Amino acid sequence: MTLDLTRRSAAGLIAGAALAPLIAPPARAGRVLDLRAGGGFQPVAVAVAPFAGDEAARTMTSVIVNNFNRSVFLRPLEPGGYPEQASAAEGAPDLDLFRSLGAQYVVTGRSQRGPDGRLKTEFRLFDVATGQQAAGQQYVTETAYARRVAHLVSDAVFTRITGEKGFFDTRVVFVDESGPKERRRKRLAIMDQDGANVRYLSRGDDLVVTPRFSPSSQDVTYMSFGAGDPKVLLLSIESGQREVVGNFPGMTFAPRFSPDGQKIIMSLSQGASTNLYAMDLRSRTTTRLSDTNAIDTSPSYSPTGAEIVFESDRGGSQQIYVMSASGGGARRISFGPGHYSTPVWSPKGDYIAFTRQSSGSFGIGVMKPDGSGERILTEGFHNEGPTWAPNGLFLMFFREPGGQSGAKIYMVDIFGRSEFPVPTPSYASDPSWGPLQD
């Protein structure tokens, strides 16, 4: 069996058991970082001692350190100078020595096969300031899932230190692009959030665009352009089953799920105008939400499902508007220079991400739902398509450098402090970040 085909059963085998603190639980709990925008930010220094065990232990240590390097809010220390007993994972390490190295937290762990051949992993997180164990967990799973267990450990540590949900045990669906620019082969693909475990979900016979992950399940909706009319499809990542959502008289595009995964919202082009429609996936009934002569597209639900943000040229240029999820009047919220597109509501509800084109540059930015607090996180020749991490602290997007080169995927935090490339086998575009896995 392959990793992806058995992912659901593996999730059931991952048996989390809290490890009892070695001494009294810490007196302080919750957030120790101020994650708001502003100056004076310093990431928390975390020492990840090499996990004890075999090859799986080395893999886990490497994955955890890489996750923290990309987390912005945690800073893993260089491993040189760690005490040998730190890897034992059976007792409190020498916290005085780690304190001298500048560590604020220490992660220790062990991962090894048991008599039944399964992988047993445990970790402990120590707060250097209090000298106490802050977290601990044990997991038992098949050996093929060492990387996923490392993501679960990373999430547990991230949450305990920041007070925010983790995002490491997630996947991203995207469009894999290969071949010369004039004849690009575009396949639907999925990967872990760090670029590992890439799997192709389509063969490349048909052109695929705008894949969108459900925020509540391991399902994806996307557009497919084959020999016939363009189609909106629904794909189950776990089973591989796919179905056409519906046949429409005009061109449909930009499908996206509602927060509960029971509806999709999309654009339907008829003549010179494009309007917004919602479809109930259970009854397959369709409701028209906008009725103008303009081009309304790229709709995205608020996390409550009560409102929709979308782009429209109804005012003469591409701008961002918000309206009730049941339709009706819309209010414009973008007023900066240039044209705005691809708005996406944060899963927290506090921001809307967007693409802004101004003076030949494409910026990825965020603003509050009322349009205030706009800030551009990154700019370049052609940046587009922001997608939110499920904790609302990070965005992925794709960047097209121009020429014969192709698009690549990048990740940035919502304060624009750090930007990282996301490794992919070839060119890649249209990322969509999925929810935390079950």
C-alpha positions as CSV (number, residue, x, y, z in Angstrom):
1,M,0.0,0.0,0.0
2,T,1.1,3.6,-0.6
3,L,1.2,6.3,2.0
4,D,-1.8,8.2,0.5
5,L,-4.0,5.2,0.0
6,T,-3.7,4.2,3.7
7,R,-3.6,7.7,5.1
8,R,-7.1,7.4,6.7
9,S,-6.4,4.0,8.4
10,A,-3.0,5.4,9.5
11,A,-4.8,8.3,11.2
12,G,-6.7,5.8,13.2
13,L,-3.5,4.0,14.2
14,I,-1.9,7.2,15.5
15,A,-2.9,6.7,19.2
16,G,-2.1,9.9,21.1
17,A,-1.5,9.5,24.8
18,A,-0.4,12.4,27.0
19,L,2.8,11.8,28.8
20,A,2.6,12.7,32.4
21,P,4.8,15.6,33.5
22,L,8.0,14.5,35.1
23,I,7.3,17.1,37.8
24,A,4.5,19.4,38.6
25,P,2.7,21.0,35.6
26,P,3.7,24.5,34.7
27,A,2.0,27.3,36.4
28,R,1.7,29.4,33.3
29,A,-0.1,28.2,30.2
30,G,-1.4,29.5,26.9
31,R,0.1,32.1,24.7
32,V,3.6,33.5,25.4
33,L,3.9,35.3,22.0
34,D,2.2,38.5,20.9
35,L,1.2,37.6,17.4
36,R,-0.1,41.0,16.5
37,A,1.5,43.3,13.9
38,G,4.0,45.7,15.3
39,G,7.7,46.2,16.1
40,G,9.8,44.4,18.7
41,F,8.8,40.9,17.7
42,Q,11.3,38.2,18.5
43,P,10.6,34.5,17.8
44,V,10.9,32.0,20.7
45,A,14.2,30.1,20.7
46,V,13.5,26.3,20.8
47,A,16.2,23.6,21.1
48,V,15.2,20.4,19.3
49,A,17.5,17.7,20.7
50,P,18.2,14.9,18.3
51,F,15.5,12.2,18.9
52,A,16.8,8.9,20.2
53,G,16.2,5.8,18.0
54,D,16.9,4.7,14.5
55,E,16.4,6.2,11.0
56,A,12.8,7.3,11.8
57,A,14.1,9.3,14.7
58,R,16.6,11.1,12.5
59,T,13.8,11.8,10.0
60,M,11.5,13.2,12.7
61,T,14.2,15.5,14.1
62,S,14.9,16.9,10.6
63,V,11.3,17.4,9.8
64,I,10.5,19.2,13.1
65,V,13.5,21.5,12.8
66,N,12.5,22.3,9.2
67,N,8.9,23.0,10.3
68,F,10.1,25.4,13.0
69,N,12.5,27.1,10.6
70,R,9.4,28.0,8.5
71,S,7.1,28.8,11.4
72,V,8.3,32.4,11.8
73,F,7.2,32.4,15.4
74,L,9.7,29.7,16.6
75,R,13.4,29.7,16.0
76,P,15.2,26.4,16.3
77,L,18.7,26.6,17.6
78,E,21.6,25.1,15.8
79,P,22.2,21.6,17.2
80,G,25.9,22.1,18.0
81,G,26.7,21.9,21.7
82,Y,23.6,20.0,22.8
83,P,24.3,17.6,25.7
84,E,24.2,13.9,24.9
85,Q,21.7,13.0,27.5
86,A,19.1,15.4,25.8
87,S,18.2,12.6,23.4
88,A,17.2,10.2,26.1
89,A,13.7,11.5,26.3
90,E,13.2,9.7,29.7
91,G,14.0,12.5,32.0
92,A,14.4,16.2,32.3
93,P,17.5,17.4,30.3
94,D,20.1,19.7,31.7
95,L,18.1,22.9,31.4
96,D,20.8,25.1,32.8
97,L,23.0,24.1,29.9
98,F,20.2,24.8,27.4
99,R,19.6,28.1,29.1
100,S,23.3,29.0,28.5
101,L,22.7,28.2,24.8
102,G,19.9,30.7,24.7
103,A,17.0,28.2,24.5
104,Q,13.6,29.2,25.9
105,Y,12.1,25.8,25.3
106,V,13.6,22.3,24.8
107,V,12.1,19.4,22.8
108,T,13.3,15.9,23.5
109,G,12.0,12.7,22.0
110,R,12.5,9.1,21.0
111,S,11.2,7.1,18.0
112,Q,11.8,3.4,17.5
113,R,10.0,0.2,16.4
114,G,8.3,-2.0,18.9
115,P,8.1,-5.8,18.9
116,D,5.0,-5.6,16.7
117,G,6.9,-3.6,14.1
118,R,5.0,-0.4,14.6
119,L,6.7,2.9,15.3
120,K,6.4,4.2,18.9
121,T,7.2,7.9,19.2
122,E,7.2,10.1,22.3
123,F,8.2,13.7,22.9
124,R,8.4,16.1,25.8
125,L,8.6,19.9,25.8
126,F,10.3,21.7,28.6
127,D,10.0,25.3,29.6
128,V,13.5,26.5,30.4
129,A,12.3,29.5,32.5
130,T,10.2,27.4,34.9
131,G,12.2,24.2,34.7
132,Q,9.0,22.2,34.1
133,Q,7.6,20.0,31.4
134,A,5.1,22.0,29.3
135,A,3.8,19.2,27.1
136,G,4.3,15.5,26.2
137,Q,2.6,13.0,23.9
138,Q,3.0,9.5,22.7
139,Y,2.1,8.1,19.2
140,V,2.0,4.6,17.8
141,T,1.7,4.1,14.0
142,E,3.1,2.3,11.0
143,T,6.7,3.2,10.2
144,A,5.7,4.8,6.9
145,Y,4.1,7.6,8.8
146,A,7.2,9.0,10.6
147,R,6.9,12.3,8.7
148,R,3.3,12.8,9.7
149,V,4.0,12.0,13.3
150,A,6.8,14.7,13.1
151,H,4.1,17.2,11.9
152,L,1.8,16.2,14.8
153,V,4.7,16.8,17.3
154,S,5.4,20.1,15.6
155,D,1.8,21.2,15.9
156,A,1.6,20.2,19.6
157,V,4.8,22.3,20.3
158,F,3.7,25.3,18.2
159,T,0.3,25.3,19.9
160,R,1.7,25.1,23.4
161,I,4.1,27.9,22.9
162,T,2.1,30.3,20.8
163,G,-1.5,29.5,22.0
164,E,-2.5,29.2,18.3
165,K,-3.5,26.2,16.3
166,G,-0.8,24.4,14.5
167,F,-0.6,24.1,10.7
168,F,2.0,21.5,10.0
169,D,-0.2,18.4,9.6
170,T,-1.9,19.8,6.5
171,R,-1.8,19.3,2.8
172,V,-1.9,21.6,-0.2
173,V,-3.6,20.9,-3.5
174,F,-2.1,22.7,-6.5
175,V,-1.6,22.7,-10.3
176,D,1.7,21.0,-11.3
177,E,3.0,22.5,-14.5
178,S,5.6,20.9,-16.8
179,G,6.8,21.2,-20.4
180,P,7.6,24.2,-22.5
181,K,5.6,27.4,-21.9
182,E,3.7,27.1,-25.1
183,R,2.5,23.6,-24.3
184,R,2.3,23.3,-20.6
185,R,1.0,20.1,-19.1
186,K,-1.1,21.0,-16.1
187,R,-1.9,18.2,-13.6
188,L,-3.8,18.3,-10.4
189,A,-1.5,17.4,-7.5
190,I,-1.3,17.3,-3.7
191,M,1.6,17.6,-1.3
192,D,2.3,18.0,2.4
193,Q,2.5,21.7,3.4
194,D,6.3,21.5,3.4
195,G,6.4,20.1,-0.2
196,A,6.9,16.4,0.6
197,N,4.8,13.4,-0.5
198,V,3.7,14.9,-3.8
199,R,1.0,12.8,-5.5
200,Y,-0.7,13.4,-8.8
201,L,-4.5,13.5,-8.9
202,S,-5.0,13.8,-12.7
203,R,-3.0,12.5,-15.7
204,G,-2.7,15.8,-17.5
205,D,-5.0,14.9,-20.4
206,D,-7.3,17.8,-19.6
207,L,-6.3,21.2,-18.4
208,V,-7.1,21.8,-14.7
209,V,-7.3,25.2,-12.9
210,T,-8.4,26.7,-9.6
211,P,-8.4,23.7,-7.3
212,R,-10.0,24.5,-4.0
213,F,-9.7,22.4,-0.8
214,S,-12.8,22.0,1.4
215,P,-12.2,23.6,4.8
216,S,-14.1,20.8,6.5
217,S,-13.1,17.6,4.7
218,Q,-10.5,16.0,2.4
219,D,-12.4,16.9,-0.7
220,V,-11.4,19.2,-3.6
221,T,-13.3,21.1,-6.2
222,Y,-11.7,22.3,-9.4
223,M,-12.2,23.3,-13.0
224,S,-11.4,20.9,-15.9
225,F,-11.1,21.9,-19.6
226,G,-11.3,18.9,-21.9
227,A,-12.7,18.2,-25.3
228,G,-16.2,19.3,-24.2
229,D,-17.5,22.1,-22.1
230,P,-15.6,23.2,-19.0
231,K,-16.7,21.3,-16.0
232,V,-16.7,21.9,-12.2
233,L,-15.7,18.6,-10.6
234,L,-15.7,17.3,-7.0
235,L,-12.9,14.9,-6.0
236,S,-12.5,12.9,-2.8
237,I,-8.8,12.8,-2.0
238,E,-9.2,9.6,0.1
239,S,-11.3,7.5,-2.2
240,G,-10.2,9.0,-5.6
241,Q,-13.9,9.3,-6.6
242,R,-14.7,12.3,-8.7
243,E,-18.0,13.6,-10.1
244,V,-19.2,16.5,-12.2
245,V,-21.0,19.0,-9.9
246,G,-23.4,20.1,-12.5
247,N,-24.0,21.1,-16.1
248,F,-24.5,24.8,-16.7
249,P,-25.5,26.7,-19.8
250,G,-22.5,29.1,-19.7
251,M,-18.9,29.1,-18.6
252,T,-18.5,28.3,-14.9
253,F,-15.3,29.0,-13.0
254,A,-13.7,29.8,-9.6
255,P,-15.6,27.3,-7.5
256,R,-15.1,27.4,-3.7
257,F,-16.6,25.5,-0.7
258,S,-18.7,26.9,2.0
259,P,-17.2,26.6,5.6
260,D,-19.3,23.5,6.3
261,G,-18.4,21.9,3.0
262,Q,-22.1,21.5,2.0
263,K,-22.2,24.1,-0.7
264,I,-19.9,25.5,-3.4
265,I,-20.1,29.1,-4.7
266,M,-18.9,29.9,-8.2
267,S,-19.2,32.3,-11.1
268,L,-21.3,31.7,-14.2
269,S,-20.7,33.6,-17.4
270,Q,-23.7,34.4,-19.6
271,G,-23.2,36.8,-22.4
272,A,-21.2,39.8,-21.4
273,S,-22.0,39.5,-17.7
274,T,-20.7,37.1,-15.0
275,N,-22.7,36.5,-11.8
276,L,-22.4,34.5,-8.6
277,Y,-24.2,31.3,-7.9
278,A,-24.3,28.9,-4.9
279,M,-25.0,25.2,-5.2
280,D,-26.2,22.9,-2.4
281,L,-24.1,19.7,-2.9
282,R,-26.8,17.6,-1.3
283,S,-29.8,18.7,-3.3
284,R,-27.9,20.1,-6.3
285,T,-30.1,23.1,-6.2
286,T,-28.6,26.3,-7.5
287,T,-29.3,29.8,-6.2
288,R,-28.3,33.0,-8.1
289,L,-26.7,35.5,-5.7
290,S,-25.8,38.5,-7.9
291,D,-27.7,40.0,-10.9
292,T,-25.7,42.7,-12.6
293,N,-24.2,43.5,-16.0
294,A,-20.7,43.4,-14.5
295,I,-18.2,40.6,-14.0
296,D,-18.5,39.2,-10.5
297,T,-16.1,36.5,-9.7
298,S,-13.7,34.9,-7.2
299,P,-16.2,34.5,-4.4
300,S,-15.2,33.3,-0.9
301,Y,-17.3,32.7,2.1
302,S,-16.7,34.2,5.5
303,P,-15.9,31.6,8.2
304,T,-19.4,31.9,9.5
305,G,-20.9,31.4,6.1
306,A,-23.0,34.6,6.5
307,E,-21.2,36.8,4.0
308,I,-19.3,36.5,0.8
309,V,-16.3,38.5,-0.5
310,F,-15.7,38.7,-4.3
311,E,-14.2,40.8,-7.0
312,S,-16.2,42.9,-9.4
313,D,-15.7,45.5,-12.1
314,R,-19.2,47.0,-11.4
315,G,-17.6,50.3,-10.4
316,G,-15.5,50.5,-13.5
317,S,-12.4,48.6,-12.3
318,Q,-11.6,45.4,-10.5
319,Q,-12.3,45.9,-6.8
320,I,-13.3,43.9,-3.8
321,Y,-16.9,43.8,-2.5
322,V,-18.7,42.1,0.4
323,M,-22.3,41.0,0.5
324,S,-24.7,38.7,2.3
325,A,-24.3,35.0,1.5
326,S,-28.0,35.1,0.4
327,G,-27.3,37.8,-2.2
328,G,-28.5,41.4,-2.3
329,G,-26.6,44.7,-2.1
330,A,-22.8,44.7,-1.9
331,R,-20.4,47.2,-0.4
332,R,-17.0,48.0,-1.8
333,I,-14.1,47.6,0.7
334,S,-11.0,48.2,-1.5
335,F,-9.9,51.7,-2.1
336,G,-6.1,51.6,-2.6
337,P,-4.3,52.3,-5.9
338,G,-4.6,49.8,-8.7
339,H,-6.9,46.7,-9.3
340,Y,-7.8,44.1,-6.7
341,S,-8.6,40.4,-7.3
342,T,-8.7,36.9,-5.8
343,P,-10.1,37.9,-2.3
344,V,-10.1,35.0,0.2
345,W,-11.5,35.3,3.7
346,S,-9.3,34.2,6.6
347,P,-10.6,31.1,8.5
348,K,-10.3,33.3,11.6
349,G,-12.5,36.0,10.0
350,D,-10.2,38.8,10.9
351,Y,-8.6,39.4,7.5
352,I,-9.3,39.1,3.8
353,A,-6.3,38.3,1.6
354,F,-6.1,39.6,-2.0
355,T,-4.0,40.3,-5.0
356,R,-3.4,43.9,-5.9
357,Q,-2.0,45.0,-9.3
358,S,-0.5,48.5,-9.3
359,S,2.1,50.2,-11.4
360,G,3.1,46.9,-13.1
361,S,3.6,45.1,-9.8
362,F,1.5,42.4,-8.2
363,G,1.2,42.4,-4.4
364,I,-0.2,39.9,-2.0
365,G,-1.9,41.6,0.9
366,V,-4.5,41.5,3.7
367,M,-7.1,43.9,4.9
368,K,-9.8,43.8,7.5
369,P,-13.3,42.8,6.4
370,D,-14.4,46.5,6.5
371,G,-11.4,47.4,4.2
372,S,-9.3,49.0,6.9
373,G,-5.8,48.1,7.9
374,E,-4.6,47.2,4.4
375,R,-1.0,46.1,4.1
376,I,1.0,44.5,1.3
377,L,3.0,41.4,2.5
378,T,5.1,40.8,-0.7
379,E,5.3,42.3,-4.2
380,G,6.8,41.1,-7.4
381,F,6.4,40.8,-11.2
382,H,3.4,38.5,-11.0
383,N,2.2,37.2,-7.6
384,E,-1.3,35.8,-7.4
385,G,-3.8,33.4,-5.8
386,P,-3.4,33.7,-2.0
387,T,-4.7,30.8,0.1
388,W,-4.9,30.6,3.9
389,A,-3.4,28.1,6.4
390,P,-6.2,26.8,8.6
391,N,-4.9,28.7,11.6
392,G,-5.1,32.1,9.7
393,L,-1.4,33.0,10.3
394,F,0.1,32.1,7.0
395,L,-0.6,32.4,3.2
396,M,0.6,30.5,0.2
397,F,0.6,32.0,-3.3
398,F,2.3,31.5,-6.6
399,R,4.8,33.8,-8.4
400,E,5.3,33.9,-12.1
401,P,8.8,35.4,-12.9
402,G,8.1,35.9,-16.6
403,G,10.1,34.7,-19.6
404,Q,10.3,31.0,-20.3
405,S,10.3,30.2,-16.7
406,G,7.2,29.1,-14.8
407,A,5.3,29.7,-11.6
408,K,6.5,28.6,-8.1
409,I,4.7,28.5,-4.8
410,Y,5.7,30.6,-1.8
411,M,4.6,31.0,1.8
412,V,4.5,34.2,3.9
413,D,3.2,35.0,7.3
414,I,0.4,37.6,7.7
415,F,2.8,40.2,9.0
416,G,5.2,39.9,6.1
417,R,8.1,39.1,8.4
418,S,9.4,36.1,6.4
419,E,8.8,34.5,3.0
420,F,9.8,31.0,2.0
421,P,9.7,29.0,-1.3
422,V,7.7,25.8,-1.1
423,P,9.6,23.0,-3.0
424,T,7.7,21.3,-5.8
425,P,8.9,18.8,-8.5
426,S,8.4,21.3,-11.3
427,Y,6.6,24.5,-11.9
428,A,3.5,25.0,-9.7
429,S,0.5,27.3,-9.4
430,D,-2.9,27.8,-7.8
431,P,-2.2,26.4,-4.3
432,S,-5.1,25.7,-2.0
433,W,-4.4,24.9,1.6
434,G,-6.4,22.2,3.2
435,P,-7.6,21.7,6.8
436,L,-5.8,19.9,9.6
437,Q,-6.1,16.2,9.0
438,D,-8.3,13.9,11.0
